[in-house]
Amino acid sequence: PPIRWRGASLQQMSIKLYGVVISGNVNPIVALCVENGIPHELVATNPMAGETKTDEFRKLNPMHCIPTLDDGGFTMWESKAILRYIANKHSLEAWYPSDTKQRAICDLALDFHTNSFVPIVGSKIIYPAVGFGTATAEEVAEAEKKWKEDVWPAFQHLNQRLEGPFLGGSKPSIADLAFLGYLVMLFGKCPGSFAATTPGLKSYFDALKAALPKYNEYMGPAEGFWK
Ligand SMILES: N[C@@H](CCC(=O)N[C@@H](CS)C(=O)NCC(=O)O)C(=O)O
C-alpha cells in the first residue's frame, strides 16, 4: 500500500482506533482526540468476544489487544505509545511538552503507570473486582503495603515535579489521561479499596475531571458501565 502516513494530507485523515470505549487503556486516547478536536473513528472491537484474535486483526496487532491504531496504514498498539504518537503528530505541546526535562517527567509518569501503578491497583484491585483474574488476601495485603510505602508516595512525588495539581503541572498531560482511564474503574467499582480511600487520590481524580471540558462526552459510557 502507498506510504500515506508520510503524506501531508494525513493530518486531515481520520485515524482508526480499534477498541471499546469502556476500556481504561482505550479511553485515554479517545480523551486526547476529543479534547483536541482530532478526527478519529472508534472501530468497536471487543477482546472478550474474541474479536482481536482473528487472522485479520492479528495482522494489525500480533499481540491481539486493544487499543490498536491504524493511521492511514500505519499501525501500532500499546496505549501509551499511541498517546505519544498522536501528541507528536499534532504537536500537542500542552499534553506532551517538548522541553527535554518536562517530557522526561511525562515519560517517567507513563512508565510508572505501566510498571508500578497497574501491577498494584490494576492487577490486585480493579481486575479481580471486575472478574479479570483473582488476587489472594495475602497478595492484596502485600499490594496495600507497597501502595502505602512506595507507589502512592511516588505518585505524589511525580505530581509535584511540575508543581501540580496534575502530573502535567497546571494542566493535564497524556500521563494524567493514562491514570484517568484506571481511576474511573477504581472509584466506580472499588470505592472501598485501599487505593480509592487514599486521601488525595479522589481530589486528584475530581480535579482532573474538572480540567477536561469534554469529559462527559467521552467518559460518560465508561462512568456508566463501571458503576
Ligand atoms: N499495555 C497495553 C495493554 C492492553 C490490554 O491489555 N488490552 C486489553 C483490554 S483493556 C486486551 O485487549 N486484552 C485482550 C488480549 O490481550 O487478548 C496497553 O497499554 O495498550
mmCIF file with all atom_site columns, N, CA and C and ligand atoms in Angstrom, residues 23-25 47 52-53 63-67 77-80, ligand 1:
data_model
loop_
_atom_site.group_PDB
_atom_site.id
_atom_site.type_symbol
_atom_site.label_atom_id
_atom_site.label_alt_id
_atom_site.label_comp_id
_atom_site.label_asym_id
_atom_site.label_entity_id
_atom_site.label_seq_id
_atom_site.pdbx_PDB_ins_code
_atom_site.Cartn_x
_atom_site.Cartn_y
_atom_site.Cartn_z
_atom_site.occupancy
_atom_site.B_iso_or_equiv
_atom_site.pdbx_formal_charge
_atom_site.auth_seq_id
_atom_site.auth_comp_id
_atom_site.auth_asym_id
_atom_site.auth_atom_id
_atom_site.pdbx_PDB_model_num
ATOM   1  N N   . SER A 1 23 ? -12.841 0.613   27.944 1.00 0.00 ? 23 SER A N   1
ATOM   2  C CA  . SER A 1 23 ? -11.504 0.143   28.342 1.00 0.00 ? 23 SER A CA  1
ATOM   3  C C   . SER A 1 23 ? -10.646 1.294   28.845 1.00 0.00 ? 23 SER A C   1
ATOM   4  N N   . GLY A 1 24 ? -10.061 1.091   30.007 1.00 0.00 ? 24 GLY A N   1
ATOM   5  C CA  . GLY A 1 24 ? -9.190  2.109   30.596 1.00 0.00 ? 24 GLY A CA  1
ATOM   6  C C   . GLY A 1 24 ? -7.901  2.327   29.820 1.00 0.00 ? 24 GLY A C   1
ATOM   7  N N   . ASN A 1 25 ? -7.595  1.425   28.892 1.00 0.00 ? 25 ASN A N   1
ATOM   8  C CA  . ASN A 1 25 ? -6.433  1.635   28.025 1.00 0.00 ? 25 ASN A CA  1
ATOM   9  C C   . ASN A 1 25 ? -6.825  2.368   26.743 1.00 0.00 ? 25 ASN A C   1
ATOM   10 N N   . PRO A 1 47 ? -12.360 -7.568  22.797 1.00 0.00 ? 47 PRO A N   1
ATOM   11 C CA  . PRO A 1 47 ? -11.483 -8.729  23.000 1.00 0.00 ? 47 PRO A CA  1
ATOM   12 C C   . PRO A 1 47 ? -12.192 -9.874  23.731 1.00 0.00 ? 47 PRO A C   1
ATOM   13 N N   . THR A 1 52 ? -10.314 -9.744  18.740 1.00 0.00 ? 52 THR A N   1
ATOM   14 C CA  . THR A 1 52 ? -8.919  -9.367  18.461 1.00 0.00 ? 52 THR A CA  1
ATOM   15 C C   . THR A 1 52 ? -8.081  -10.597 18.088 1.00 0.00 ? 52 THR A C   1
ATOM   16 N N   . LYS A 1 53 ? -8.718  -11.755 18.082 1.00 0.00 ? 53 LYS A N   1
ATOM   17 C CA  . LYS A 1 53 ? -7.941  -12.982 17.826 1.00 0.00 ? 53 LYS A CA  1
ATOM   18 C C   . LYS A 1 53 ? -8.164  -13.529 16.417 1.00 0.00 ? 53 LYS A C   1
ATOM   19 N N   . MET A 1 63 ? -0.207  -8.885  18.985 1.00 0.00 ? 63 MET A N   1
ATOM   20 C CA  . MET A 1 63 ? -0.455  -9.043  20.426 1.00 0.00 ? 63 MET A CA  1
ATOM   21 C C   . MET A 1 63 ? -1.953  -9.065  20.743 1.00 0.00 ? 63 MET A C   1
ATOM   22 N N   . HIS A 1 64 ? -2.796  -8.959  19.729 1.00 0.00 ? 64 HIS A N   1
ATOM   23 C CA  . HIS A 1 64 ? -4.250  -9.074  19.819 1.00 0.00 ? 64 HIS A CA  1
ATOM   24 C C   . HIS A 1 64 ? -4.883  -8.338  21.001 1.00 0.00 ? 64 HIS A C   1
ATOM   25 N N   . CYS A 1 65 ? -4.467  -7.110  21.217 1.00 0.00 ? 65 CYS A N   1
ATOM   26 C CA  . CYS A 1 65 ? -5.077  -6.344  22.309 1.00 0.00 ? 65 CYS A CA  1
ATOM   27 C C   . CYS A 1 65 ? -5.602  -5.002  21.773 1.00 0.00 ? 65 CYS A C   1
ATOM   28 N N   . ILE A 1 66 ? -6.463  -4.403  22.583 1.00 0.00 ? 66 ILE A N   1
ATOM   29 C CA  . ILE A 1 66 ? -6.926  -3.048  22.293 1.00 0.00 ? 66 ILE A CA  1
ATOM   30 C C   . ILE A 1 66 ? -6.291  -2.130  23.329 1.00 0.00 ? 66 ILE A C   1
ATOM   31 N N   . PRO A 1 67 ? -6.022  -0.881  23.014 1.00 0.00 ? 67 PRO A N   1
ATOM   32 C CA  . PRO A 1 67 ? -6.253  -0.208  21.736 1.00 0.00 ? 67 PRO A CA  1
ATOM   33 C C   . PRO A 1 67 ? -5.232  -0.602  20.665 1.00 0.00 ? 67 PRO A C   1
ATOM   34 N N   . TRP A 1 77 ? 0.240   -0.638  18.432 1.00 0.00 ? 77 TRP A N   1
ATOM   35 C CA  . TRP A 1 77 ? -0.525  -0.874  19.649 1.00 0.00 ? 77 TRP A CA  1
ATOM   36 C C   . TRP A 1 77 ? 0.261   -0.304  20.814 1.00 0.00 ? 77 TRP A C   1
ATOM   37 N N   . GLU A 1 78 ? -0.118  -0.584  22.041 1.00 0.00 ? 78 GLU A N   1
ATOM   38 C CA  . GLU A 1 78 ? 0.399   -0.028  23.302 1.00 0.00 ? 78 GLU A CA  1
ATOM   39 C C   . GLU A 1 78 ? -0.138  1.400   23.491 1.00 0.00 ? 78 GLU A C   1
ATOM   40 N N   . SER A 1 79 ? -1.086  1.501   24.426 1.00 0.00 ? 79 SER A N   1
ATOM   41 C CA  . SER A 1 79 ? -1.819  2.759   24.601 1.00 0.00 ? 79 SER A CA  1
ATOM   42 C C   . SER A 1 79 ? -0.909  3.974   24.824 1.00 0.00 ? 79 SER A C   1
ATOM   43 N N   . LYS A 1 80 ? 0.160   3.795   25.600 1.00 0.00 ? 80 LYS A N   1
ATOM   44 C CA  . LYS A 1 80 ? 0.970   4.984   25.909 1.00 0.00 ? 80 LYS A CA  1
ATOM   45 C C   . LYS A 1 80 ? 1.852   5.396   24.738 1.00 0.00 ? 80 LYS A C   1
HETATM 46 N N1  . LIG B 2 .  ? -0.200  -2.497  27.666 1.00 0.00 ? 1  LIG B N1  1
HETATM 47 C C1  . LIG B 2 .  ? -1.352  -2.493  26.808 1.00 0.00 ? 1  LIG B C1  1
HETATM 48 C C2  . LIG B 2 .  ? -2.484  -3.255  27.450 1.00 0.00 ? 1  LIG B C2  1
HETATM 49 C C3  . LIG B 2 .  ? -3.630  -3.514  26.506 1.00 0.00 ? 1  LIG B C3  1
HETATM 50 C C4  . LIG B 2 .  ? -4.623  -4.504  27.050 1.00 0.00 ? 1  LIG B C4  1
HETATM 51 O O1  . LIG B 2 .  ? -4.340  -5.274  27.992 1.00 0.00 ? 1  LIG B O1  1
HETATM 52 N N2  . LIG B 2 .  ? -5.820  -4.512  26.484 1.00 0.00 ? 1  LIG B N2  1
HETATM 53 C C5  . LIG B 2 .  ? -6.827  -5.469  26.892 1.00 0.00 ? 1  LIG B C5  1
HETATM 54 C C6  . LIG B 2 .  ? -8.180  -4.829  27.060 1.00 0.00 ? 1  LIG B C6  1
HETATM 55 S S1  . LIG B 2 .  ? -8.160  -3.391  28.084 1.00 0.00 ? 1  LIG B S1  1
HETATM 56 C C7  . LIG B 2 .  ? -6.985  -6.513  25.778 1.00 0.00 ? 1  LIG B C7  1
HETATM 57 O O2  . LIG B 2 .  ? -7.138  -6.166  24.631 1.00 0.00 ? 1  LIG B O2  1
HETATM 58 N N3  . LIG B 2 .  ? -6.943  -7.794  26.144 1.00 0.00 ? 1  LIG B N3  1
HETATM 59 C C8  . LIG B 2 .  ? -7.172  -8.869  25.200 1.00 0.00 ? 1  LIG B C8  1
HETATM 60 C C9  . LIG B 2 .  ? -5.922  -9.584  24.788 1.00 0.00 ? 1  LIG B C9  1
HETATM 61 O O3  . LIG B 2 .  ? -4.817  -9.194  25.214 1.00 0.00 ? 1  LIG B O3  1
HETATM 62 O O4  . LIG B 2 .  ? -6.067  -10.550 24.020 1.00 0.00 ? 1  LIG B O4  1
HETATM 63 C C10 . LIG B 2 .  ? -1.762  -1.052  26.506 1.00 0.00 ? 1  LIG B C10 1
HETATM 64 O O5  . LIG B 2 .  ? -1.494  -0.174  27.334 1.00 0.00 ? 1  LIG B O5  1
HETATM 65 O O6  . LIG B 2 .  ? -2.312  -0.803  25.430 1.00 0.00 ? 1  LIG B O6  1
#
